[in-house]
Coordinates of N, CA and C in Angstrom, one line a residue:
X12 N -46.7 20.9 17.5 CA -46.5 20.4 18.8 C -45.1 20.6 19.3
X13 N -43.8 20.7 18.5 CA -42.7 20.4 19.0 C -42.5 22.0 19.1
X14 N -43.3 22.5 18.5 CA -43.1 24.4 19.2 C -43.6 24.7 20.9
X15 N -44.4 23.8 21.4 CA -44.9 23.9 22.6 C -43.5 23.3 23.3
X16 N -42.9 21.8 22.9 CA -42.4 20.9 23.7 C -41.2 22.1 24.1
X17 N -40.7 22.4 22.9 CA -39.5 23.5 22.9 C -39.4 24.8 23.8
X18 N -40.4 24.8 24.5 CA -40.4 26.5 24.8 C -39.9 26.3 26.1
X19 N -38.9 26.8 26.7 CA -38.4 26.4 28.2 C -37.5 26.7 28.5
X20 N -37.3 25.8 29.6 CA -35.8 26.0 30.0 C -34.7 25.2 28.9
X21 N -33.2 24.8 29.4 CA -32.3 24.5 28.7 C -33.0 22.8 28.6
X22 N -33.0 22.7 29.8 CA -33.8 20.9 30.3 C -34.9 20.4 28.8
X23 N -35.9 21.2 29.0 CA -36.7 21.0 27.9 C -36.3 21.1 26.7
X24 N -35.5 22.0 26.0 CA -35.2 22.1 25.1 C -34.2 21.1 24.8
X25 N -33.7 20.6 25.4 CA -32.4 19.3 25.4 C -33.2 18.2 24.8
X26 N -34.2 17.7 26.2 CA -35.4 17.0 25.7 C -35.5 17.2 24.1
X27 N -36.1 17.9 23.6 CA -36.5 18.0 22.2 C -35.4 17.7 21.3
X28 N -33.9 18.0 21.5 CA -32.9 18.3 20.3 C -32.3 16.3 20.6
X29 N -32.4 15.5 21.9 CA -32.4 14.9 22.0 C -33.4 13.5 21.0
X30 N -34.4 14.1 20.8 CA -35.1 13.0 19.7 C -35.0 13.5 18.4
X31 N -33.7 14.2 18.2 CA -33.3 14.3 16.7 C -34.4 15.2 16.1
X32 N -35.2 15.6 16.1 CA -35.9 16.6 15.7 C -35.1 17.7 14.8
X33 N -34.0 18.1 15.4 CA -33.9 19.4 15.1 C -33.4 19.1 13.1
X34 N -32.8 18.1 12.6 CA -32.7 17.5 10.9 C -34.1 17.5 10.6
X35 N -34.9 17.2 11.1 CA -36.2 16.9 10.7 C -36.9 18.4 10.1
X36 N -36.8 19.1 11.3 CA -37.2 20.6 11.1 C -36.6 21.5 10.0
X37 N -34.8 21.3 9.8 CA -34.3 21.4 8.8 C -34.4 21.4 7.4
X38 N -35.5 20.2 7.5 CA -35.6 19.4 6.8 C -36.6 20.3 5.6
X39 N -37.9 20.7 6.8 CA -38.9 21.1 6.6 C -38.8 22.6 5.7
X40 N -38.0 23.1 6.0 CA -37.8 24.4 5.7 C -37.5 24.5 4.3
X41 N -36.5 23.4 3.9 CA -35.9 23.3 3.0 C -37.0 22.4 1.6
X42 N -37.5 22.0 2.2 CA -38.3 20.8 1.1 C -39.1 22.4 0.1
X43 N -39.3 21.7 -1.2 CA -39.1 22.8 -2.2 C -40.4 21.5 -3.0
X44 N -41.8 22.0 -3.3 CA -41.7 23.9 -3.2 C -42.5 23.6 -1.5
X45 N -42.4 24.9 -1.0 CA -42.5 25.3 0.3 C -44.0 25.4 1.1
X46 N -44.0 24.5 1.9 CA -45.1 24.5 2.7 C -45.5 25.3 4.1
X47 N -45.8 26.5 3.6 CA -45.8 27.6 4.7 C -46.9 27.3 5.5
X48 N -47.6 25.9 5.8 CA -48.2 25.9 7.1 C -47.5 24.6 8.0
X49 N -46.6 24.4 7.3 CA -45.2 23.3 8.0 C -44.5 24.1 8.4
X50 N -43.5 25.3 7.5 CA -42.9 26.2 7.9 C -42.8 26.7 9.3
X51 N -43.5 27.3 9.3 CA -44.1 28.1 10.4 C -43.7 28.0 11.7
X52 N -44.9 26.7 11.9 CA -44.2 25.7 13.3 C -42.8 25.1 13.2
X53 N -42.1 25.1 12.3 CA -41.0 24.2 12.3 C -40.0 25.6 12.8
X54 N -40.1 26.5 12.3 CA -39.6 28.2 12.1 C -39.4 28.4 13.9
X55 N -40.6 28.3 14.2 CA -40.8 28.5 15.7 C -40.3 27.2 16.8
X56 N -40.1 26.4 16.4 CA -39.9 25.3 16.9 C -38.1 25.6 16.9
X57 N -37.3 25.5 16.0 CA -35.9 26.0 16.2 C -36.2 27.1 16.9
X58 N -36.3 28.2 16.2 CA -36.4 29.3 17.5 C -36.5 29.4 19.0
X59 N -37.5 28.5 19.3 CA -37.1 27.9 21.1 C -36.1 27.3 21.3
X60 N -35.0 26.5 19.8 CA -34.6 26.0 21.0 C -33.2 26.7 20.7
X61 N -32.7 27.5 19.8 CA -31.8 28.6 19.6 C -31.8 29.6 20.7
X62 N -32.8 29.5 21.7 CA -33.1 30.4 22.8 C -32.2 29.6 23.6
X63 N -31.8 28.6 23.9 CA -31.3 27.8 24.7 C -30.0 28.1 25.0
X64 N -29.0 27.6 25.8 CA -27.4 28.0 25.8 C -26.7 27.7 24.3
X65 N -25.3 28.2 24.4 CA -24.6 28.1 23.5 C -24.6 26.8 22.8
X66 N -24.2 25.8 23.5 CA -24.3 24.4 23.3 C -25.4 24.0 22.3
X67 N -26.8 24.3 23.1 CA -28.1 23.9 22.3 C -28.1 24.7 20.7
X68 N -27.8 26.2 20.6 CA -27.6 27.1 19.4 C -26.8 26.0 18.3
X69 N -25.6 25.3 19.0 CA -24.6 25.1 18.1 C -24.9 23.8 17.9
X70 N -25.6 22.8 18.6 CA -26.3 21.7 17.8 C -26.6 22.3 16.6
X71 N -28.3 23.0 16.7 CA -28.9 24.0 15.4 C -28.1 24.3 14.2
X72 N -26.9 25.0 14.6 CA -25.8 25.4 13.3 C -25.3 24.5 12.7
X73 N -24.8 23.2 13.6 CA -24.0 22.4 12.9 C -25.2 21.4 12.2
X74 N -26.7 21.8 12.5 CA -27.4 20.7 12.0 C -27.7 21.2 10.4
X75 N -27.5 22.1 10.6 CA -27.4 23.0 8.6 C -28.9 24.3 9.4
X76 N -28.8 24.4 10.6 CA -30.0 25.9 10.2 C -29.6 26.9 9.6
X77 N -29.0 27.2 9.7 CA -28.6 28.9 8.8 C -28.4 29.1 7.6
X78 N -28.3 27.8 6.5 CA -28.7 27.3 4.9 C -30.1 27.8 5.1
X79 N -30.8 27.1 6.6 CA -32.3 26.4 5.9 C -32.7 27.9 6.4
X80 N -32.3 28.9 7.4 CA -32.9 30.3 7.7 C -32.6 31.2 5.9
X81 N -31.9 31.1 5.7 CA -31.7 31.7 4.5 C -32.5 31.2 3.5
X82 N -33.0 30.5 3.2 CA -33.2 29.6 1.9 C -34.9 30.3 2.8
X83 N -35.4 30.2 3.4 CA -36.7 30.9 3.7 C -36.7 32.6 4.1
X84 N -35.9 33.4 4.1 CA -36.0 35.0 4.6 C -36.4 35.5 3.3
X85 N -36.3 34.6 2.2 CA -37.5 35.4 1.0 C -38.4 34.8 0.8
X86 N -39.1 34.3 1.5 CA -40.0 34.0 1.6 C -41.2 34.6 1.4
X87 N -42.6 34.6 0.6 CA -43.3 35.9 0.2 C -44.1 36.1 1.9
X88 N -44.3 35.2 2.2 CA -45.3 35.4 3.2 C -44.1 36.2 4.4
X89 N -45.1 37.1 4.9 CA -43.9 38.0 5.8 C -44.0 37.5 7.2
X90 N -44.7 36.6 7.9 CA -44.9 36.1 9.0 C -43.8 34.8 9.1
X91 N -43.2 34.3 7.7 CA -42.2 33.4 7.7 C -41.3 34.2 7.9
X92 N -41.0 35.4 7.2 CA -39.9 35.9 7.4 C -39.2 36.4 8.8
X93 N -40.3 37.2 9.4 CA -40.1 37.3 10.9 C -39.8 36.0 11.8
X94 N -40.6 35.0 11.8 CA -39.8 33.8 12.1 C -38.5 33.9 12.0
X95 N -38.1 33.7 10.3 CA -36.9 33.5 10.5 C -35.9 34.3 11.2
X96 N -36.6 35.7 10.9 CA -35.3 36.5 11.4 C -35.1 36.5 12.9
X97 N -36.3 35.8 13.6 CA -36.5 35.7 15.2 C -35.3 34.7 15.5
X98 N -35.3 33.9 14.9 CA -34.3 32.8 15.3 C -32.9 33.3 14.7
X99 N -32.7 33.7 13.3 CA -31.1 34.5 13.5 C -30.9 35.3 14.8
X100 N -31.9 36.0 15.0 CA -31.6 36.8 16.5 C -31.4 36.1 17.5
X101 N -31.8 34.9 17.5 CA -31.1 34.8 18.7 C -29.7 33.6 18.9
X102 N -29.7 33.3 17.5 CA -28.4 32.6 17.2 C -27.7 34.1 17.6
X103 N -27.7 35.0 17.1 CA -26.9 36.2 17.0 C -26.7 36.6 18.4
X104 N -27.6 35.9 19.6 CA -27.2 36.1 21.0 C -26.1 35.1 21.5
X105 N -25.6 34.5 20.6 CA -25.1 33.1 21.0 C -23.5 33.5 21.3
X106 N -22.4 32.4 20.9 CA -21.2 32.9 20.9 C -21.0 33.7 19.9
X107 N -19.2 34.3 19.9 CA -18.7 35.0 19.3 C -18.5 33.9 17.7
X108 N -18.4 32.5 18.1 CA -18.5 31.9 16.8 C -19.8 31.9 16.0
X109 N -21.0 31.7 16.8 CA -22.0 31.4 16.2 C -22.7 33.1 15.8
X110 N -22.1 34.3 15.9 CA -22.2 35.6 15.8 C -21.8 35.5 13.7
X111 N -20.1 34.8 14.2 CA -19.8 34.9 12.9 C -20.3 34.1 12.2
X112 N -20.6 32.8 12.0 CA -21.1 32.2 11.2 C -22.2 32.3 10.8
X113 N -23.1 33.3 11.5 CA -24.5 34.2 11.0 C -24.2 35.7 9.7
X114 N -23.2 36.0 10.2 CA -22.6 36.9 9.2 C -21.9 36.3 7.9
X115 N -21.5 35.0 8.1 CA -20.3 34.5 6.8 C -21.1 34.0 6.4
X116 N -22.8 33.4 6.9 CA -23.6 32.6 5.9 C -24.7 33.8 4.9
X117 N -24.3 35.0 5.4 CA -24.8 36.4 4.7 C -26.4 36.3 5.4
X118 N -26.9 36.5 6.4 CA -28.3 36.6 6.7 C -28.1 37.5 7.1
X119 N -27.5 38.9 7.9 CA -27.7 40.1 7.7 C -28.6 41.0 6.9
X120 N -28.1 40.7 5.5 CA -28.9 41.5 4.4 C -30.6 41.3 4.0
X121 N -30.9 39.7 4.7 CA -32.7 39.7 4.7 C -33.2 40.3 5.8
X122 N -32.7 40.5 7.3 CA -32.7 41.0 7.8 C -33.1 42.5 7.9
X123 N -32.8 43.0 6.9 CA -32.5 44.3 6.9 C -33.5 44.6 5.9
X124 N -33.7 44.0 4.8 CA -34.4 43.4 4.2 C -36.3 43.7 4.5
X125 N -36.3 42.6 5.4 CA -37.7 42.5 6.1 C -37.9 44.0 7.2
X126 N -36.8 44.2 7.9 CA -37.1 45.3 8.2 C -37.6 46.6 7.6
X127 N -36.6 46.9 6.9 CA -37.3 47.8 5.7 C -38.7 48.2 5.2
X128 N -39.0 46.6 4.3 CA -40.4 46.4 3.7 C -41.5 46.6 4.8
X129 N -41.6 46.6 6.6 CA -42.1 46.8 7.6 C -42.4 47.8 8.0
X130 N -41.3 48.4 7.5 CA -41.9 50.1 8.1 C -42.6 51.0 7.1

């Protein structure tokens, strides 16, 4: 449901990061061992709101996403992976800080990774 709430403008997506959600989703990613029909929607659910302005992205980072995108881009199932790498993409639209802190948390290399095994 919070993949629907999230898909929008900045407004809506505020909405959502506003009821603390976005630790929760974190959360999800991370809980071991891994529930790839939690995942998924949680995967997509940041992803909308990483679409949002800089502001909204940098809630996301400082809330621990880029641990929890890593800790899933090996993930076996490859529909998680694209997820994830959908949402590094578009942190990677974000600022010049949030560019680097995608690169210093090393998610480049699954990236490249999943592309690869794709073609």
């Amino acid at each position: 449901a919070t993949s629907y709430l999230s898909d929008g403008n900045d407004d809506r997506i505020q909405a959502v990061v506003d009821m603390g959600i976005i630790e929760v989703l974190v959360g999800l990613l991370m809980r071991t061992p891994a529930n790839t029909d939690v995942q998924i929607p949680a995967l997509r659910s940041l992803g909308n709101i990483v679409t949002g302005g800089d502001a909204l992205t940098q809630v996301a980072v400082d809330a621990g996403v880029l641990p929890a995108l890593q800790a899933v881009q090996g993930a076996p199932k490859n529909s998680i992976r694209k997820e994830a790498n959908w949402a590094i993409s578009n942190i990677m639209a974000g600022s010049q800080q949030q560019i680097e802190a995608v690169i210093e948390a090393g998610l480049l290399p699954g990236i490249v990774t999943t592309a690869i095994g794709d073609s």
